[in-house]
Amino acid sequence: MIVLGRSLNCTSPAPAPAPAFLYPDVRLCGGITGAKKIAAMAEANDCMVVPNNPLSLVSTAACLQIAACIPNFAIQEDPTQTPDLHGTSNILGSGIATGLAEPRDGFMPIPNGPGIGVELVPDAVARWNDRGRFGCGRIEMARWSTCSCRPVSRYKPRERGGGRLIRFPSAAAQRCRTGVTVSTWAFRRVSLLPASKDKPAFGMQARAHRTRAINNRPCAKDIVVSEVLQRPSTERTIVPAGAIDCDVHISVPGMKALLPYMSQAWQEMITSRGTDGLELASYPPGAPLSCRPDWRPLTGKPGTDLAILQRQALDAFGTRIAIANCLHGGQAVHSEDLAQNLCQAVNEWLVADWLDQEPRLRASIVVPTQNPVYAAQEIERCAGDKRFVQVQLLAAGEMLLGRRYYWPIYEAAVKHDLPIGIHAGSAFRHAPTSNGWPSHFVQDYVGQTMGFEAQLLSLMGEGVFNHFPTLRVVLIESGVTWLPAFLWRAIKSWRGLRSETPWFNRSPAELVRQHVRLTMQPFDAPGSAEVERILEHIGGDEMLLFATDFPHWHFDGTQALPPGLSPELVRRLAVDNPLATYPRLQETLS
């Protein structure tokens, strides 16, 4: 059985009986992003995906990009091989766009241009402006081309699916009501050449559409994928107006932006060496996780466009204040002196290009942890600007953060009532796992949780919270659901081993609840019931802080909070807890 429908925004399993094939229409399921979500859910339920091609040049290019990047692709329609529209020059949309290559020997090349690989004809808008929607109207197929079809015997329908074909109704489909099965599908099989390096464009507008079975048997009901799989809207949690976003990301566009804030000697040094970039390897700019598709700028790196941040991260959520974190390689270079100058330049650039331009922004002080004395000096230098509200450290560096080597940083932070924000990321001085180096980005990113656990245990075991009783630590982008299990294990071990650390005289749970806060993205609990259990286990709802983690991709739309939270709890997470954690917010807001 092949199923298609509207956009997916859920984590529910496929309905029973599960289909053998899913047939998403890129125009109606939320574009490429929506189709990839459907493909991911289909893969989890052992279903193949057949991108539905609305028989136009643009939609064919979009379908090819989808097919090239999903592991469970089955087959692709080829609109160029029908009797009435033979060749790419005659298909729908060929008058307004170009760039789709002709099939060669049963293979269809992936468009390798920017976006989805096609380009708008320069005078298309002028030529078609008076003819409605590009003058296309509706094209009806006289019949499917069965003469050039090949049976797809490899993809036989499963017994549970029954082999029924479910598809959008159209004039061509009405003529094809013959109950065809998947194994004799009347489409020309098209294989794919290797995918191009260019990333596909995302975010096509989703529109509602119902689907009906088109075989001879009557359809019991309209099948709408969103009705079966989408989370009911009543479960969604709305971010309250005036929320405080505790983690948004901005990025340095390049070394050229920092040079004006460096001494002449360092400008010459960096220019002569050709130093540029310095993005942290923990967040590759091109990785999907590093930027949500509809938050990615047309040019440049994610997080470099103030207008996008204002529109998507501030205005879209009704945010009153957002704390900007700049993850830069200045915290990872080996030279202490270079690190000091880079961090100083980043902070001055932050003030000039962001804080002075947007009054809703606050920021974290980027410090060179390679030398804690330099880091403390940078805190002293920036502390006079009340828009700096915390000190930013990476979750993995030279050594564990509880070591007395780093205590000058905590002393300076406590002096100015600044929390320590430990953000996911690594200087990669050591392998990110206890067993060596991973092979893939997903291993590194998920493994950050182990780094946070190690740092938290180090802060407690080394006596940091005893020596600095007013110190607050914010774990940023650490996730949340790992904390209960960590506390259970820490408490059990502490009871038996605390004799070797007599200063560790309070329960780990007590220390964490008093000194530690966590931002809520990424939040990986599946539902509201689990959220309530997590809050119960960690011992209070005052520990969590609202965050979107803009522009990182953890959710779609404005669903930055888990479903099912009460309005009272949401206000604590989004307003009360941030104000209590960051004293400078109250000062600047008042």
PDB file of N, CA and C in Angstrom, residues 7-9 230-239 558-559 561-565:
ATOM      1  N   SER A   7       1.661  17.421   5.947  1.00  0.00           N
ATOM      2  CA  SER A   7       2.947  17.430   6.633  1.00  0.00           C
ATOM      3  C   SER A   7       2.893  16.653   7.928  1.00  0.00           C
ATOM      4  N   LEU A   8       4.059  16.118   8.314  1.00  0.00           N
ATOM      5  CA  LEU A   8       4.205  15.364   9.551  1.00  0.00           C
ATOM      6  C   LEU A   8       4.894  16.233  10.587  1.00  0.00           C
ATOM      7  N   ASN A   9       4.428  16.159  11.822  1.00  0.00           N
ATOM      8  CA  ASN A   9       5.091  16.879  12.906  1.00  0.00           C
ATOM      9  C   ASN A   9       4.869  16.087  14.186  1.00  0.00           C
ATOM     10  N   GLN A 230      -0.030  13.236  13.206  1.00  0.00           N
ATOM     11  CA  GLN A 230       0.341  14.537  13.747  1.00  0.00           C
ATOM     12  C   GLN A 230      -0.183  14.720  15.153  1.00  0.00           C
ATOM     13  N   ARG A 231       0.629  15.327  15.993  1.00  0.00           N
ATOM     14  CA  ARG A 231       0.229  15.585  17.370  1.00  0.00           C
ATOM     15  C   ARG A 231      -0.942  16.562  17.387  1.00  0.00           C
ATOM     16  N   PRO A 232      -1.982  16.292  18.153  1.00  0.00           N
ATOM     17  CA  PRO A 232      -3.105  17.217  18.213  1.00  0.00           C
ATOM     18  C   PRO A 232      -2.658  18.596  18.666  1.00  0.00           C
ATOM     19  N   SER A 233      -3.262  19.623  18.087  1.00  0.00           N
ATOM     20  CA  SER A 233      -2.861  20.983  18.390  1.00  0.00           C
ATOM     21  C   SER A 233      -3.125  21.348  19.835  1.00  0.00           C
ATOM     22  N   THR A 234      -4.079  20.663  20.474  1.00  0.00           N
ATOM     23  CA  THR A 234      -4.391  20.988  21.864  1.00  0.00           C
ATOM     24  C   THR A 234      -3.241  20.635  22.796  1.00  0.00           C
ATOM     25  N   GLU A 235      -2.307  19.782  22.349  1.00  0.00           N
ATOM     26  CA  GLU A 235      -1.201  19.401  23.201  1.00  0.00           C
ATOM     27  C   GLU A 235      -0.020  20.360  23.084  1.00  0.00           C
ATOM     28  N   ARG A 236      -0.066  21.282  22.171  1.00  0.00           N
ATOM     29  CA  ARG A 236       1.062  22.158  21.945  1.00  0.00           C
ATOM     30  C   ARG A 236       1.171  23.195  23.062  1.00  0.00           C
ATOM     31  N   THR A 237       2.402  23.516  23.401  1.00  0.00           N
ATOM     32  CA  THR A 237       2.663  24.483  24.454  1.00  0.00           C
ATOM     33  C   THR A 237       3.087  25.794  23.817  1.00  0.00           C
ATOM     34  N   ILE A 238       2.415  26.855  24.157  1.00  0.00           N
ATOM     35  CA  ILE A 238       2.668  28.161  23.569  1.00  0.00           C
ATOM     36  C   ILE A 238       3.657  28.930  24.442  1.00  0.00           C
ATOM     37  N   VAL A 239       4.677  29.495  23.812  1.00  0.00           N
ATOM     38  CA  VAL A 239       5.644  30.317  24.534  1.00  0.00           C
ATOM     39  C   VAL A 239       4.970  31.632  24.906  1.00  0.00           C
ATOM     40  N   THR A 558       7.222  27.017  15.888  1.00  0.00           N
ATOM     41  CA  THR A 558       7.496  27.699  17.152  1.00  0.00           C
ATOM     42  C   THR A 558       7.311  26.757  18.343  1.00  0.00           C
ATOM     43  N   GLN A 559       7.425  25.439  18.099  1.00  0.00           N
ATOM     44  CA  GLN A 559       7.227  24.464  19.166  1.00  0.00           C
ATOM     45  C   GLN A 559       8.521  24.244  19.944  1.00  0.00           C
ATOM     46  N   LEU A 561       8.848  24.375  23.178  1.00  0.00           N
ATOM     47  CA  LEU A 561       8.608  23.763  24.481  1.00  0.00           C
ATOM     48  C   LEU A 561       7.898  22.432  24.313  1.00  0.00           C
ATOM     49  N   PRO A 562       8.126  21.484  25.218  1.00  0.00           N
ATOM     50  CA  PRO A 562       7.429  20.194  25.124  1.00  0.00           C
ATOM     51  C   PRO A 562       5.924  20.387  25.262  1.00  0.00           C
ATOM     52  N   PRO A 563       5.136  19.462  24.726  1.00  0.00           N
ATOM     53  CA  PRO A 563       3.677  19.596  24.799  1.00  0.00           C
ATOM     54  C   PRO A 563       3.151  19.324  26.199  1.00  0.00           C
ATOM     55  N   GLY A 564       1.997  19.905  26.474  1.00  0.00           N
ATOM     56  CA  GLY A 564       1.263  19.548  27.675  1.00  0.00           C
ATOM     57  C   GLY A 564       1.665  20.274  28.937  1.00  0.00           C
ATOM     58  N   LEU A 565       2.539  21.278  28.874  1.00  0.00           N
ATOM     59  CA  LEU A 565       2.945  22.001  30.079  1.00  0.00           C
ATOM     60  C   LEU A 565       1.862  23.001  30.475  1.00  0.00           C
TER      61      LEU A 565
END
